[in-house]
mmCIF file of C-alpha atoms in Angstrom:
data_model
loop_
_atom_site.group_PDB
_atom_site.id
_atom_site.type_symbol
_atom_site.label_atom_id
_atom_site.label_comp_id
_atom_site.label_asym_id
_atom_site.label_seq_id
_atom_site.Cartn_x
_atom_site.Cartn_y
_atom_site.Cartn_z
ATOM 1 C CA MET S 1 73.873 61.759 27.570
ATOM 2 C CA LEU S 2 74.835 64.015 24.699
ATOM 3 C CA ALA S 3 77.163 61.312 23.445
ATOM 4 C CA LEU S 4 74.274 58.907 23.218
ATOM 5 C CA LEU S 5 72.178 61.370 21.212
ATOM 6 C CA SER S 6 74.906 62.410 18.835
ATOM 7 C CA LYS S 7 74.720 61.215 15.182
ATOM 8 C CA PRO S 8 76.955 58.243 14.551
ATOM 9 C CA THR S 9 79.700 58.836 12.020
ATOM 10 C CA ARG S 10 79.677 56.752 8.826
ATOM 11 C CA PRO S 11 82.889 54.889 8.210
ATOM 12 C CA ALA S 12 84.859 56.054 5.196
ATOM 13 C CA VAL S 13 84.664 54.005 2.056
ATOM 14 C CA ASP S 14 87.918 53.075 0.379
ATOM 15 C CA TRP S 15 87.010 53.535 -3.299
ATOM 16 C CA ASP S 16 89.949 51.591 -4.700
ATOM 17 C CA ARG S 17 89.461 48.711 -2.279
ATOM 18 C CA LEU S 18 85.728 48.591 -2.972
ATOM 19 C CA SER S 19 86.134 48.547 -6.743
ATOM 20 C CA ARG S 20 88.838 45.893 -6.502
ATOM 21 C CA ARG S 21 86.695 43.741 -4.228
ATOM 22 C CA ILE S 22 83.756 43.973 -6.626
ATOM 23 C CA LEU S 23 85.884 42.996 -9.588
ATOM 24 C CA ASP S 24 87.663 40.157 -7.813
ATOM 25 C CA GLU S 25 84.636 38.564 -6.210
ATOM 26 C CA SER S 26 82.165 38.842 -9.110
ATOM 27 C CA ALA S 27 81.928 35.901 -11.490
ATOM 28 C CA GLN S 28 79.604 37.919 -13.725
ATOM 29 C CA ALA S 29 81.021 40.297 -16.308
ATOM 30 C CA CYS S 30 81.502 43.617 -14.561
ATOM 31 C CA TRP S 31 83.335 46.911 -14.891
ATOM 32 C CA VAL S 32 83.787 49.866 -12.567
ATOM 33 C CA LEU S 33 83.697 53.416 -13.935
ATOM 34 C CA ASP S 34 84.245 56.885 -12.555
ATOM 35 C CA ARG S 35 81.804 59.757 -12.877
ATOM 36 C CA GLU S 36 83.159 60.640 -16.342
ATOM 37 C CA LEU S 37 82.440 57.132 -17.696
ATOM 38 C CA VAL S 38 86.134 56.289 -17.753
ATOM 39 C CA ILE S 39 86.794 52.623 -16.985
ATOM 40 C CA VAL S 40 88.607 52.149 -13.672
ATOM 41 C CA GLY S 41 88.581 48.376 -13.718
ATOM 42 C CA ALA S 42 87.142 45.399 -15.597
ATOM 43 C CA ASN S 43 87.128 41.793 -14.479
ATOM 44 C CA PRO S 44 88.324 38.899 -16.679
ATOM 45 C CA ALA S 45 84.753 37.806 -17.443
ATOM 46 C CA LEU S 46 83.992 41.167 -19.071
ATOM 47 C CA CYS S 47 87.279 41.226 -20.986
ATOM 48 C CA ALA S 48 86.531 37.747 -22.349
ATOM 49 C CA LEU S 49 82.982 38.791 -23.253
ATOM 50 C CA LEU S 50 84.221 41.711 -25.343
ATOM 51 C CA GLY S 51 87.309 39.949 -26.646
ATOM 52 C CA TYR S 52 89.993 42.031 -24.937
ATOM 53 C CA ARG S 53 92.941 41.138 -22.707
ATOM 54 C CA THR S 54 92.825 41.935 -19.009
ATOM 55 C CA GLY S 55 93.909 45.531 -18.502
ATOM 56 C CA ASP S 56 93.225 46.688 -22.072
ATOM 57 C CA LEU S 57 90.018 48.447 -21.059
ATOM 58 C CA VAL S 58 91.315 50.373 -18.020
ATOM 59 C CA GLY S 59 91.642 54.095 -18.671
ATOM 60 C CA THR S 60 89.473 54.069 -21.797
ATOM 61 C CA HIS S 61 86.035 55.637 -22.129
ATOM 62 C CA LEU S 62 82.963 53.437 -21.885
ATOM 63 C CA LEU S 63 81.349 54.976 -24.965
ATOM 64 C CA ALA S 64 84.187 53.560 -27.084
ATOM 65 C CA TYR S 65 82.571 50.139 -26.649
ATOM 66 C CA VAL S 66 78.956 51.215 -27.039
ATOM 67 C CA ALA S 67 77.124 51.127 -30.390
ATOM 68 C CA GLU S 68 76.079 54.463 -31.822
ATOM 69 C CA ASP S 69 72.350 53.820 -31.353
ATOM 70 C CA SER S 70 72.856 53.033 -27.626
ATOM 71 C CA ARG S 71 75.030 55.983 -26.636
ATOM 72 C CA SER S 72 72.074 58.279 -25.997
ATOM 73 C CA VAL S 73 70.620 55.630 -23.680
ATOM 74 C CA LEU S 74 73.824 55.430 -21.669
ATOM 75 C CA GLU S 75 74.199 59.220 -21.443
ATOM 76 C CA ARG S 76 70.603 59.565 -20.275
ATOM 77 C CA GLN S 77 71.145 56.942 -17.580
ATOM 78 C CA ALA S 78 74.307 58.700 -16.416
ATOM 79 C CA ALA S 79 72.368 61.962 -16.081
ATOM 80 C CA ILE S 80 69.797 60.439 -13.692
ATOM 81 C CA ARG S 81 72.300 58.351 -11.731
ATOM 82 C CA GLY S 82 72.114 60.736 -8.763
ATOM 83 C CA LEU S 83 68.335 60.232 -8.528
ATOM 84 C CA THR S 84 68.148 56.458 -8.867
ATOM 85 C CA PRO S 85 71.115 54.541 -7.459
ATOM 86 C CA HIS S 86 70.158 51.259 -9.146
ATOM 87 C CA ARG S 87 69.030 50.902 -12.754
ATOM 88 C CA SER S 88 68.655 48.209 -15.400
ATOM 89 C CA TYR S 89 68.568 48.952 -19.114
ATOM 90 C CA GLU S 90 69.470 47.446 -22.461
ATOM 91 C CA VAL S 91 72.361 48.546 -24.672
ATOM 92 C CA THR S 92 74.343 47.295 -27.644
ATOM 93 C CA LEU S 93 78.089 46.886 -27.167
ATOM 94 C CA ILE S 94 80.736 46.365 -29.834
ATOM 95 C CA ARG S 95 83.194 43.495 -29.428
ATOM 96 C CA SER S 96 86.845 43.771 -30.395
ATOM 97 C CA ASP S 97 86.085 42.052 -33.727
ATOM 98 C CA GLY S 98 83.365 44.597 -34.538
ATOM 99 C CA THR S 99 80.384 42.318 -33.957
ATOM 100 C CA PRO S 100 77.466 43.658 -31.882
ATOM 101 C CA LEU S 101 76.608 42.289 -28.460
ATOM 102 C CA ARG S 102 73.176 42.877 -26.958
ATOM 103 C CA ALA S 103 73.442 43.286 -23.198
ATOM 104 C CA ILE S 104 71.560 44.238 -20.068
ATOM 105 C CA PHE S 105 73.345 46.758 -17.846
ATOM 106 C CA ASN S 106 72.640 46.462 -14.121
ATOM 107 C CA ASP S 107 73.996 49.801 -12.984
ATOM 108 C CA SER S 108 74.689 50.545 -9.281
ATOM 109 C CA ARG S 109 76.079 53.737 -7.801
ATOM 110 C CA LEU S 110 79.113 53.494 -5.481
ATOM 111 C CA ASP S 111 78.902 56.071 -2.685
ATOM 112 C CA GLY S 112 81.953 58.038 -1.713
ATOM 113 C CA GLU S 113 83.462 58.637 1.697
ATOM 114 C CA ASP S 114 81.016 59.630 4.466
ATOM 115 C CA GLY S 115 78.139 59.072 2.063
ATOM 116 C CA GLY S 116 79.163 62.037 -0.052
ATOM 117 C CA THR S 117 79.152 62.410 -3.805
ATOM 118 C CA ALA S 118 79.501 59.056 -5.556
ATOM 119 C CA PRO S 119 82.994 58.676 -6.986
ATOM 120 C CA GLY S 120 81.732 56.169 -9.564
ATOM 121 C CA PHE S 121 79.582 53.178 -10.229
ATOM 122 C CA CYS S 122 79.764 49.546 -11.236
ATOM 123 C CA ILE S 123 77.907 47.887 -14.091
ATOM 124 C CA PHE S 124 77.170 44.185 -14.228
ATOM 125 C CA VAL S 125 76.769 43.033 -17.822
ATOM 126 C CA THR S 126 74.444 40.221 -18.940
ATOM 127 C CA ASP S 127 74.856 38.987 -22.510
ATOM 128 C CA ILE S 128 71.402 38.622 -24.141
ATOM 129 C CA THR S 129 72.592 38.435 -27.757
ATOM 130 C CA ARG S 130 71.454 34.854 -28.226
ATOM 131 C CA HIS S 131 68.129 35.582 -26.562
ATOM 132 C CA VAL S 132 67.539 38.591 -28.832
ATOM 133 C CA GLU S 133 68.429 36.545 -31.920
ATOM 134 C CA GLU S 134 66.130 33.728 -30.838
ATOM 135 C CA GLU S 135 63.314 36.195 -30.253
ATOM 136 C CA ALA S 136 63.885 37.695 -33.700
ATOM 137 C CA GLN S 137 63.856 34.235 -35.277
ATOM 138 C CA ARG S 138 60.719 33.344 -33.339
ATOM 139 C CA ALA S 139 58.994 36.541 -34.485
ATOM 140 C CA LEU S 140 60.043 35.808 -38.079
ATOM 141 C CA ARG S 141 58.628 32.277 -37.867
ATOM 142 C CA VAL S 142 55.379 33.630 -36.442
ATOM 143 C CA ASP S 143 55.115 36.117 -39.314
ATOM 144 C CA GLN S 144 55.887 33.401 -41.854
ATOM 145 C CA LEU S 145 53.308 31.098 -40.309
ATOM 146 C CA ALA S 146 50.681 33.835 -40.303
ATOM 147 C CA ASP S 147 51.471 34.592 -43.941
ATOM 148 C CA ALA S 148 51.255 30.899 -44.859
ATOM 149 C CA VAL S 149 47.902 30.566 -43.091
ATOM 150 C CA ALA S 150 46.573 33.651 -44.865
ATOM 151 C CA ARG S 151 47.744 32.339 -48.244
ATOM 152 C CA MET S 152 46.243 28.938 -47.525
ATOM 153 C CA ASN S 153 42.921 30.510 -46.557
ATOM 154 C CA ARG S 154 42.815 32.463 -49.811
ATOM 155 C CA PHE S 155 43.717 29.354 -51.743
ATOM 156 C CA LEU S 156 41.044 27.243 -50.041
ATOM 157 C CA GLY S 157 38.518 29.978 -50.768
ATOM 158 C CA GLN S 158 39.386 29.733 -54.460
ATOM 159 C CA ILE S 159 39.136 25.938 -54.376
ATOM 160 C CA CYS S 160 35.707 26.199 -52.759
ATOM 161 C CA GLN S 161 34.621 28.576 -55.524
ATOM 162 C CA GLU S 162 35.964 26.219 -58.166
ATOM 163 C CA LEU S 163 33.916 23.377 -56.692
ATOM 164 C CA LYS S 164 30.884 25.591 -56.202
ATOM 165 C CA ASP S 165 30.579 26.639 -59.855
ATOM 166 C CA PRO S 166 30.190 23.147 -61.384
ATOM 167 C CA LEU S 167 28.017 22.060 -58.479
ATOM 168 C CA SER S 168 25.711 25.002 -59.200
ATOM 169 C CA ALA S 169 25.566 23.891 -62.836
ATOM 170 C CA ILE S 170 24.626 20.356 -61.785
ATOM 171 C CA LEU S 171 21.933 21.592 -59.433
ATOM 172 C CA GLY S 172 20.563 23.913 -62.104
ATOM 173 C CA ALA S 173 20.437 21.099 -64.662
ATOM 174 C CA THR S 174 18.695 18.709 -62.289
ATOM 175 C CA GLN S 175 16.152 21.415 -61.463
ATOM 176 C CA MET S 176 15.432 21.897 -65.167
ATOM 177 C CA ILE S 177 15.039 18.138 -65.572
ATOM 178 C CA SER S 178 12.567 18.057 -62.698
ATOM 179 C CA SER S 179 10.633 20.960 -64.215
ATOM 180 C CA ASP S 180 10.427 19.294 -67.649
ATOM 181 C CA VAL S 181 9.284 15.991 -66.172
ATOM 182 C CA ALA S 182 6.637 17.735 -64.102
ATOM 183 C CA SER S 183 5.337 19.790 -67.062
ATOM 184 C CA PRO S 184 1.989 18.278 -68.157
ATOM 185 C CA GLY S 185 2.292 19.381 -71.784
ATOM 186 C CA SER S 186 5.770 18.128 -72.411
ATOM 187 C CA ALA S 187 4.648 14.926 -74.126
ATOM 188 C CA ALA S 188 1.911 16.508 -76.298
ATOM 189 C CA ASP S 189 3.933 19.155 -78.107
ATOM 190 C CA GLY S 190 3.989 17.188 -81.340
ATOM 191 C CA ALA S 191 7.768 17.195 -81.401
ATOM 192 C CA PRO S 192 8.936 13.635 -80.821
ATOM 193 C CA GLY S 193 12.293 13.346 -79.167
ATOM 194 C CA HIS S 194 12.338 16.990 -78.073
ATOM 195 C CA GLY S 195 12.191 16.068 -74.368
ATOM 196 C CA THR S 196 14.803 13.388 -74.841
ATOM 197 C CA ALA S 197 17.152 15.874 -76.522
ATOM 198 C CA GLN S 198 16.767 18.285 -73.643
ATOM 199 C CA LEU S 199 17.454 15.549 -71.123
ATOM 200 C CA GLY S 200 20.553 14.609 -73.111
ATOM 201 C CA ALA S 201 21.786 18.210 -73.014
ATOM 202 C CA TYR S 202 21.206 18.408 -69.277
ATOM 203 C CA ALA S 203 22.992 15.098 -68.781
ATOM 204 C CA ALA S 204 25.984 16.357 -70.800
ATOM 205 C CA LEU S 205 26.075 19.509 -68.692
ATOM 206 C CA CYS S 206 26.049 17.457 -65.497
ATOM 207 C CA SER S 207 28.754 15.183 -66.868
ATOM 208 C CA ASP S 208 31.064 18.099 -67.776
ATOM 209 C CA ALA S 209 30.512 19.748 -64.403
ATOM 210 C CA GLY S 210 31.121 16.466 -62.603
ATOM 211 C CA ARG S 211 34.390 15.907 -64.466
ATOM 212 C CA GLN S 212 35.498 19.434 -63.583
ATOM 213 C CA MET S 213 34.763 18.797 -59.894
ATOM 214 C CA MET S 214 36.537 15.438 -59.981
ATOM 215 C CA ARG S 215 39.603 16.991 -61.627
ATOM 216 C CA THR S 216 39.734 19.690 -58.945
ATOM 217 C CA ILE S 217 39.418 17.142 -56.150
ATOM 218 C CA GLU S 218 42.096 14.893 -57.670
ATOM 219 C CA ASN S 219 44.465 17.838 -58.113
ATOM 220 C CA LEU S 220 43.887 19.003 -54.562
ATOM 221 C CA SER S 221 44.497 15.499 -53.230
ATOM 222 C CA LEU S 222 47.721 15.111 -55.227
ATOM 223 C CA TRP S 223 49.024 18.533 -54.218
ATOM 224 C CA SER S 224 48.294 17.782 -50.554
ATOM 225 C CA ARG S 225 50.158 14.461 -50.718
ATOM 226 C CA LEU S 226 53.084 16.173 -52.432
ATOM 227 C CA GLN S 227 53.329 18.697 -49.584
ATOM 228 C CA LEU S 228 53.429 15.810 -47.109
ATOM 229 C CA ASN S 229 55.998 13.916 -49.196
ATOM 230 C CA GLN S 230 53.586 10.995 -49.534
ATOM 231 C CA VAL S 231 53.914 10.508 -53.305
ATOM 232 C CA PRO S 232 56.305 7.649 -54.179
ATOM 233 C CA PHE S 233 58.719 8.181 -57.072
ATOM 234 C CA ASP S 234 60.339 5.489 -59.192
ATOM 235 C CA LEU S 235 62.754 7.125 -61.649
ATOM 236 C CA ARG S 236 63.250 5.156 -64.846
ATOM 237 C CA SER S 237 63.786 5.797 -68.532
ATOM 238 C CA TYR S 238 60.610 6.345 -70.566
ATOM 239 C CA GLU S 239 59.959 7.277 -74.167
ATOM 240 C CA LEU S 240 58.268 10.670 -74.063
ATOM 241 C CA GLY S 241 56.595 10.138 -77.431
ATOM 242 C CA GLY S 242 54.775 7.041 -76.237
ATOM 243 C CA LEU S 243 53.566 8.744 -73.048
ATOM 244 C CA LEU S 244 52.293 11.695 -75.067
ATOM 245 C CA GLN S 245 50.207 9.468 -77.315
ATOM 246 C CA ASP S 246 48.212 8.247 -74.338
ATOM 247 C CA VAL S 247 47.702 11.836 -73.136
ATOM 248 C CA LEU S 248 46.677 13.076 -76.589
ATOM 249 C CA GLU S 249 44.145 10.286 -77.037
ATOM 250 C CA GLU S 250 42.416 11.492 -73.871
ATOM 251 C CA LEU S 251 42.523 15.200 -74.776
ATOM 252 C CA GLU S 252 41.888 14.914 -78.517
ATOM 253 C CA PRO S 253 38.048 14.989 -78.278
ATOM 254 C CA ARG S 254 38.074 18.293 -76.402
ATOM 255 C CA ALA S 255 40.598 19.830 -78.796
ATOM 256 C CA ARG S 256 38.579 18.632 -81.796
ATOM 257 C CA ALA S 257 35.351 20.057 -80.322
ATOM 258 C CA ARG S 258 37.010 23.479 -80.171
ATOM 259 C CA ASP S 259 38.696 23.095 -83.585
ATOM 260 C CA ILE S 260 42.195 23.131 -82.091
ATOM 261 C CA LEU S 261 44.963 21.237 -83.847
ATOM 262 C CA ILE S 262 47.579 19.576 -81.616
ATOM 263 C CA VAL S 263 50.846 19.055 -83.473
ATOM 264 C CA ASN S 264 53.161 16.577 -81.760
ATOM 265 C CA ARG S 265 56.779 16.644 -82.926
ATOM 266 C CA ILE S 266 58.085 14.565 -80.035
ATOM 267 C CA VAL S 267 59.263 11.117 -81.109
ATOM 268 C CA ALA S 268 61.719 8.626 -79.605
ATOM 269 C CA THR S 269 62.832 10.949 -76.816
ATOM 270 C CA PRO S 270 63.977 9.042 -73.712
ATOM 271 C CA VAL S 271 63.732 10.896 -70.401
ATOM 272 C CA LEU S 272 64.400 9.913 -66.817
ATOM 273 C CA GLY S 273 61.334 10.274 -64.636
ATOM 274 C CA ASP S 274 58.457 8.697 -62.779
ATOM 275 C CA LEU S 275 55.732 7.249 -65.018
ATOM 276 C CA SER S 276 52.791 8.714 -63.132
ATOM 277 C CA ALA S 277 54.501 12.081 -62.635
ATOM 278 C CA LEU S 278 55.449 12.388 -66.307
ATOM 279 C CA SER S 279 51.915 11.558 -67.423
ATOM 280 C CA THR S 280 50.425 14.059 -64.988
ATOM 281 C CA VAL S 281 52.766 16.869 -66.052
ATOM 282 C CA LEU S 282 52.182 16.271 -69.770
ATOM 283 C CA LYS S 283 48.421 16.117 -69.290
ATOM 284 C CA HIS S 284 48.294 19.357 -67.293
ATOM 285 C CA LEU S 285 50.440 21.277 -69.751
ATOM 286 C CA VAL S 286 48.637 20.124 -72.891
ATOM 287 C CA GLU S 287 45.232 20.569 -71.247
ATOM 288 C CA ASN S 288 46.142 24.139 -70.233
ATOM 289 C CA ALA S 289 47.350 24.915 -73.753
ATOM 290 C CA VAL S 290 44.062 23.659 -75.226
ATOM 291 C CA ARG S 291 42.014 25.569 -72.646
ATOM 292 C CA PHE S 292 43.685 28.910 -73.378
ATOM 293 C CA SER S 293 43.882 28.537 -77.157
ATOM 294 C CA PRO S 294 41.224 30.212 -79.296
ATOM 295 C CA SER S 295 39.152 28.085 -81.674
ATOM 296 C CA GLY S 296 40.899 27.319 -84.935
ATOM 297 C CA SER S 297 44.396 27.704 -83.465
ATOM 298 C CA MET S 298 47.276 25.277 -82.982
ATOM 299 C CA VAL S 299 49.131 23.781 -80.005
ATOM 300 C CA MET S 300 52.710 22.730 -80.733
ATOM 301 C CA LEU S 301 54.606 20.057 -78.779
ATOM 302 C CA SER S 302 58.363 19.673 -79.239
ATOM 303 C CA ALA S 303 61.471 18.424 -77.473
ATOM 304 C CA ALA S 304 65.175 19.069 -77.917
ATOM 305 C CA PRO S 305 68.356 17.817 -76.187
ATOM 306 C CA ALA S 306 70.408 20.389 -74.272
ATOM 307 C CA ASP S 307 73.591 19.646 -72.296
ATOM 308 C CA GLY S 308 72.678 16.068 -71.510
ATOM 309 C CA ARG S 309 69.082 16.954 -70.687
ATOM 310 C CA VAL S 310 65.819 17.186 -72.602
ATOM 311 C CA VAL S 311 63.780 20.387 -72.909
ATOM 312 C CA VAL S 312 60.090 19.742 -73.590
ATOM 313 C CA ARG S 313 58.136 22.713 -74.965
ATOM 314 C CA VAL S 314 54.355 23.201 -75.090
ATOM 315 C CA GLN S 315 53.406 26.281 -77.142
ATOM 316 C CA ASP S 316 49.932 27.754 -77.578
ATOM 317 C CA ASN S 317 48.594 30.799 -79.432
ATOM 318 C CA GLY S 318 46.354 32.099 -76.678
ATOM 319 C CA LEU S 319 46.019 35.550 -75.144
ATOM 320 C CA GLY S 320 49.242 35.246 -73.184
ATOM 321 C CA ILE S 321 49.977 36.135 -69.581
ATOM 322 C CA PRO S 322 50.698 39.690 -68.344
ATOM 323 C CA GLU S 323 54.224 40.093 -67.005
ATOM 324 C CA GLU S 324 53.079 41.092 -63.507
ATOM 325 C CA ARG S 325 51.233 37.770 -63.141
ATOM 326 C CA GLN S 326 54.015 35.533 -64.398
ATOM 327 C CA ALA S 327 56.018 35.849 -61.159
ATOM 328 C CA HIS S 328 53.067 34.365 -59.234
ATOM 329 C CA LEU S 329 52.319 31.381 -61.469
ATOM 330 C CA PHE S 330 54.129 28.915 -59.206
ATOM 331 C CA ARG S 331 52.984 30.423 -55.916
ATOM 332 C CA ILE S 332 49.904 29.496 -53.973
ATOM 333 C CA ASP S 333 49.182 32.862 -52.362
ATOM 334 C CA PRO S 334 47.654 35.099 -55.051
ATOM 335 C CA HIS S 335 44.836 34.068 -57.347
ATOM 336 C CA HIS S 336 46.543 34.276 -60.703
ATOM 337 C CA ALA S 337 44.399 31.855 -62.741
ATOM 338 C CA ALA S 338 42.628 33.429 -65.700
ATOM 339 C CA PRO S 339 39.522 32.140 -67.522
ATOM 340 C CA GLY S 340 40.178 29.925 -70.486
ATOM 341 C CA ALA S 341 38.947 30.551 -74.010
ATOM 342 C CA ASP S 342 35.595 28.938 -73.129
ATOM 343 C CA GLY S 343 35.239 30.912 -69.876
ATOM 344 C CA GLU S 344 36.330 28.076 -67.573
ATOM 345 C CA VAL S 345 38.327 29.340 -64.597
ATOM 346 C CA GLY S 346 40.868 27.144 -62.843
ATOM 347 C CA SER S 347 42.620 27.469 -59.526
ATOM 348 C CA GLY S 348 46.134 27.460 -60.949
ATOM 349 C CA LEU S 349 46.773 24.291 -58.982
ATOM 350 C CA GLY S 350 47.864 22.424 -62.112
ATOM 351 C CA LEU S 351 51.039 24.471 -62.519
ATOM 352 C CA LEU S 352 51.855 24.092 -58.822
ATOM 353 C CA ILE S 353 51.547 20.329 -59.185
ATOM 354 C CA CYS S 354 53.679 20.341 -62.325
ATOM 355 C CA LYS S 355 56.451 22.275 -60.597
ATOM 356 C CA ALA S 356 56.388 20.002 -57.547
ATOM 357 C CA LEU S 357 56.539 16.858 -59.700
ATOM 358 C CA VAL S 358 59.243 18.196 -62.021
ATOM 359 C CA ASP S 359 61.339 19.305 -59.052
ATOM 360 C CA ARG S 360 61.076 15.826 -57.540
ATOM 361 C CA MET S 361 62.336 14.364 -60.826
ATOM 362 C CA GLY S 362 65.369 16.659 -60.752
ATOM 363 C CA GLY S 363 64.137 18.959 -63.499
ATOM 364 C CA GLY S 364 62.879 22.510 -63.912
ATOM 365 C CA ILE S 365 59.890 24.322 -65.380
ATOM 366 C CA ARG S 366 59.635 27.808 -66.883
ATOM 367 C CA VAL S 367 56.956 29.934 -68.520
ATOM 368 C CA PHE S 368 57.535 32.337 -71.417
ATOM 369 C CA SER S 369 54.614 34.532 -72.361
ATOM 370 C CA LYS S 370 53.522 37.973 -73.458
ATOM 371 C CA PRO S 371 50.017 39.403 -73.929
ATOM 372 C CA GLY S 372 48.739 38.606 -77.403
ATOM 373 C CA GLY S 373 51.722 36.407 -78.201
ATOM 374 C CA GLY S 374 50.699 33.106 -76.677
ATOM 375 C CA THR S 375 52.439 31.111 -73.970
ATOM 376 C CA ALA S 376 55.240 28.564 -74.014
ATOM 377 C CA VAL S 377 55.934 26.280 -71.075
ATOM 378 C CA THR S 378 59.252 24.439 -71.034
ATOM 379 C CA VAL S 379 60.070 21.458 -68.849
ATOM 380 C CA THR S 380 63.686 20.370 -68.489
ATOM 381 C CA LEU S 381 64.196 16.698 -67.625
ATOM 382 C CA ASN S 382 67.189 14.444 -67.291
ATOM 383 C CA GLN S 383 67.905 12.449 -70.407
ATOM 384 C CA GLY S 384 67.038 8.770 -70.280
ATOM 385 C CA VAL S 385 68.721 5.743 -71.797
ATOM 386 C CA ARG S 386 67.618 4.511 -75.185
ATOM 387 C CA THR S 387 66.338 0.977 -74.978
ATOM 388 C CA GLY S 388 66.746 0.169 -78.644
ATOM 389 C CA LEU S 389 63.176 -1.091 -78.889
#
């Protein structure tokens, strides 16, 4: 009867046999350590993971393969091993070639004989380096996307403001026209043609505002199609002087109205580019120079060969651009556009379009400016072939 009630004895555990069985039967990377964190055994999968030969790790200390920032984690886990026989935690190991390896340690205590003090423990290692890198890349892409959305929202807000201003001018002019037409004494003032002159002024205001809105919409449409790679390019040789004449004929009235002299020194200069892109770039650059030039000043256009390429330069005598704003001229995120000499404020989209078009033609664009010293924009294009015409 007493034999039946007596406590059964626990069979002794052969530590060496147990560790060897774990190492031999586990396909997952695994090592067995004693209580002092000295490696008793490591299976081939673990040796291959860390880049060592079988047997190289036995007798060495575990911390020799643990990154400095993970050693405190491992020491803390070793301290509580008697309380929790099974744990899982993340550490950084160092491979034989010095590269880091992010891993999950699944740590299990190995009990000693008769259930006494544990002689050691085994750790199964799961390589999560690729997962960690993918998560980091995913987080970076999320941050970049959020930043792009924020920049786009700011940009769209500026575009809306640029469309709102001329629209407000048009609405104000039409309201004044309605008020003048409704005024009963407008035709009996004894000043013939006075009402007609006012209507003409209102019409001119509406026309200018409408052109400003149309230019903004056209620029926005072109920039959008450039981002989607929907703008066809046909690179051929063109005479820059001839293209500039067409641009100057369009911009001359505005320059003359503000008493700005445009001096064109570009003649018989062949460049390789797309006809529409070249015309757009030249128009934007000359138009900007006129906008930011004070009345009575000069805008200079020139071109010079350089190492088989052509450098086109548009120089104005405006207020210049502060150095801290120059780094943002070709970026969409900040609002860097300044009011022109007549108070007109742009979105800065013109320079973005110019850069995109010039890049597609294999060229480059740069801005040189200082406050009070004017601004020079240079465009580098591939040299074309002279036609002899």
